Amino acid sequence: MDYRITHLKQLETEAIEIIREVAANFENPVMLYSIGKDSSVMLRLAQKAFWPDKIPFPLMHIDTKWKFSEMIEFRERMCREIDFKLIVFTNPEGIEKSINPFENGSEV
């Protein structure tokens, strides 16, 4: 059996260490969750960091109203299955002004 730590495993271990350190040393941490691939990896790392316990901090989704309905359904399903606290924020001013990536880009 080969017990060498691969580079990827080393990176995973370091990421888990950082997540645990944040949870231990900061008063109200929150992890942003966009429902994308990078956020999904971070969610999995947080699960691994605290397994078998729950993730001890909430996840926050900034809802731009530009996600597909299937992505929101996936977010809700993950929330139920993994049992994490989810904070959803929508910028009412952005909605009121119809700010969108096609017309505004990163100018706003």
Tab-separated table of C-alpha atoms in Angstrom:
chain	number	residue	atom	x	y	z
A	1	MET	CA	0.000	0.000	0.000
A	2	ASP	CA	1.313	3.447	-0.941
A	3	TYR	CA	1.010	6.010	1.859
A	4	ARG	CA	2.625	8.931	0.068
A	5	ILE	CA	0.583	12.110	0.214
A	6	THR	CA	-0.217	13.376	-3.235
A	7	HIS	CA	-0.003	17.060	-4.029
A	8	LEU	CA	-3.795	17.273	-4.353
A	9	LYS	CA	-4.304	15.567	-0.976
A	10	GLN	CA	-1.825	18.003	0.587
A	11	LEU	CA	-3.772	20.965	-0.817
A	12	GLU	CA	-7.020	19.479	0.480
A	13	THR	CA	-5.493	19.011	3.936
A	14	GLU	CA	-4.272	22.622	4.000
A	15	ALA	CA	-7.698	23.917	2.931
A	16	ILE	CA	-9.430	21.888	5.653
A	17	GLU	CA	-6.952	23.246	8.204
A	18	ILE	CA	-7.720	26.824	7.162
A	19	ILE	CA	-11.487	26.239	7.384
A	20	ARG	CA	-11.124	24.774	10.894
A	21	GLU	CA	-8.860	27.651	11.926
A	22	VAL	CA	-11.405	30.229	10.766
A	23	ALA	CA	-14.212	28.466	12.647
A	24	ALA	CA	-12.105	28.317	15.812
A	25	ASN	CA	-10.740	31.865	15.773
A	26	PHE	CA	-13.466	34.117	14.412
A	27	GLU	CA	-16.731	35.096	16.025
A	28	ASN	CA	-19.227	34.955	13.154
A	29	PRO	CA	-17.723	33.357	10.060
A	30	VAL	CA	-19.833	32.745	6.993
A	31	MET	CA	-18.931	30.997	3.752
A	32	LEU	CA	-20.200	32.415	0.474
A	33	TYR	CA	-22.049	29.876	-1.653
A	34	SER	CA	-22.822	30.745	-5.272
A	35	ILE	CA	-24.027	27.234	-6.183
A	36	GLY	CA	-21.167	27.027	-8.689
A	37	LYS	CA	-18.372	24.494	-8.990
A	38	ASP	CA	-15.906	26.366	-6.760
A	39	SER	CA	-18.522	26.865	-4.042
A	40	SER	CA	-19.449	23.195	-4.272
A	41	VAL	CA	-15.816	22.244	-3.653
A	42	MET	CA	-15.671	24.615	-0.672
A	43	LEU	CA	-18.883	23.128	0.707
A	44	ARG	CA	-17.413	19.623	0.432
A	45	LEU	CA	-14.201	20.746	2.154
A	46	ALA	CA	-16.243	22.280	4.991
A	47	GLN	CA	-18.145	19.003	5.347
A	48	LYS	CA	-14.879	17.080	5.564
A	49	ALA	CA	-13.440	19.580	8.048
A	50	PHE	CA	-16.169	18.979	10.627
A	51	TRP	CA	-17.430	15.471	9.852
A	52	PRO	CA	-19.376	13.838	11.505
A	53	ASP	CA	-20.684	17.121	12.944
A	54	LYS	CA	-22.535	19.773	10.991
A	55	ILE	CA	-20.755	22.735	9.445
A	56	PRO	CA	-20.636	25.186	12.398
A	57	PHE	CA	-21.190	28.356	10.384
A	58	PRO	CA	-23.818	29.429	7.865
A	59	LEU	CA	-23.451	29.582	4.124
A	60	MET	CA	-24.541	32.757	2.353
A	61	HIS	CA	-25.943	32.942	-1.143
A	62	ILE	CA	-26.134	36.351	-2.823
A	63	ASP	CA	-29.202	35.850	-4.997
A	64	THR	CA	-28.875	38.000	-8.105
A	65	LYS	CA	-32.056	36.481	-9.569
A	66	TRP	CA	-29.953	35.388	-12.552
A	67	LYS	CA	-29.586	31.711	-11.603
A	68	PHE	CA	-31.566	29.016	-13.386
A	69	SER	CA	-34.463	27.651	-11.332
A	70	GLU	CA	-32.712	24.258	-11.343
A	71	MET	CA	-29.738	25.818	-9.549
A	72	ILE	CA	-31.978	27.240	-6.828
A	73	GLU	CA	-33.666	23.834	-6.496
A	74	PHE	CA	-30.200	22.255	-6.178
A	75	ARG	CA	-29.266	24.815	-3.488
A	76	GLU	CA	-32.411	24.003	-1.522
A	77	ARG	CA	-31.870	20.250	-1.874
A	78	MET	CA	-28.265	20.540	-0.671
A	79	CYS	CA	-29.439	22.612	2.274
A	80	ARG	CA	-31.885	19.871	3.279
A	81	GLU	CA	-29.548	16.930	2.641
A	82	ILE	CA	-26.479	18.361	4.339
A	83	ASP	CA	-28.482	20.302	6.936
A	84	PHE	CA	-26.566	23.570	6.896
A	85	LYS	CA	-27.858	27.005	7.777
A	86	LEU	CA	-28.329	29.093	4.644
A	87	ILE	CA	-28.591	32.873	4.505
A	88	VAL	CA	-29.973	34.221	1.229
A	89	PHE	CA	-29.493	37.900	0.414
A	90	THR	CA	-30.971	39.760	-2.532
A	91	ASN	CA	-29.926	43.352	-3.200
A	92	PRO	CA	-33.267	45.196	-3.417
A	93	GLU	CA	-31.618	48.261	-4.977
A	94	GLY	CA	-30.106	46.111	-7.716
A	95	ILE	CA	-33.489	44.545	-8.463
A	96	GLU	CA	-35.213	47.950	-8.428
A	97	LYS	CA	-32.670	49.378	-10.893
A	98	SER	CA	-32.755	46.226	-13.073
A	99	ILE	CA	-28.992	45.828	-12.782
A	100	ASN	CA	-27.833	42.892	-14.866
A	101	PRO	CA	-24.526	41.552	-16.212
A	102	PHE	CA	-25.483	42.126	-19.851
A	103	GLU	CA	-26.034	45.872	-19.602
A	104	ASN	CA	-23.983	46.815	-16.556
A	105	GLY	CA	-21.048	44.418	-16.436
A	106	SER	CA	-18.823	45.287	-13.489
A	107	GLU	CA	-19.386	49.040	-13.790
A	108	VAL	CA	-21.909	49.245	-10.950
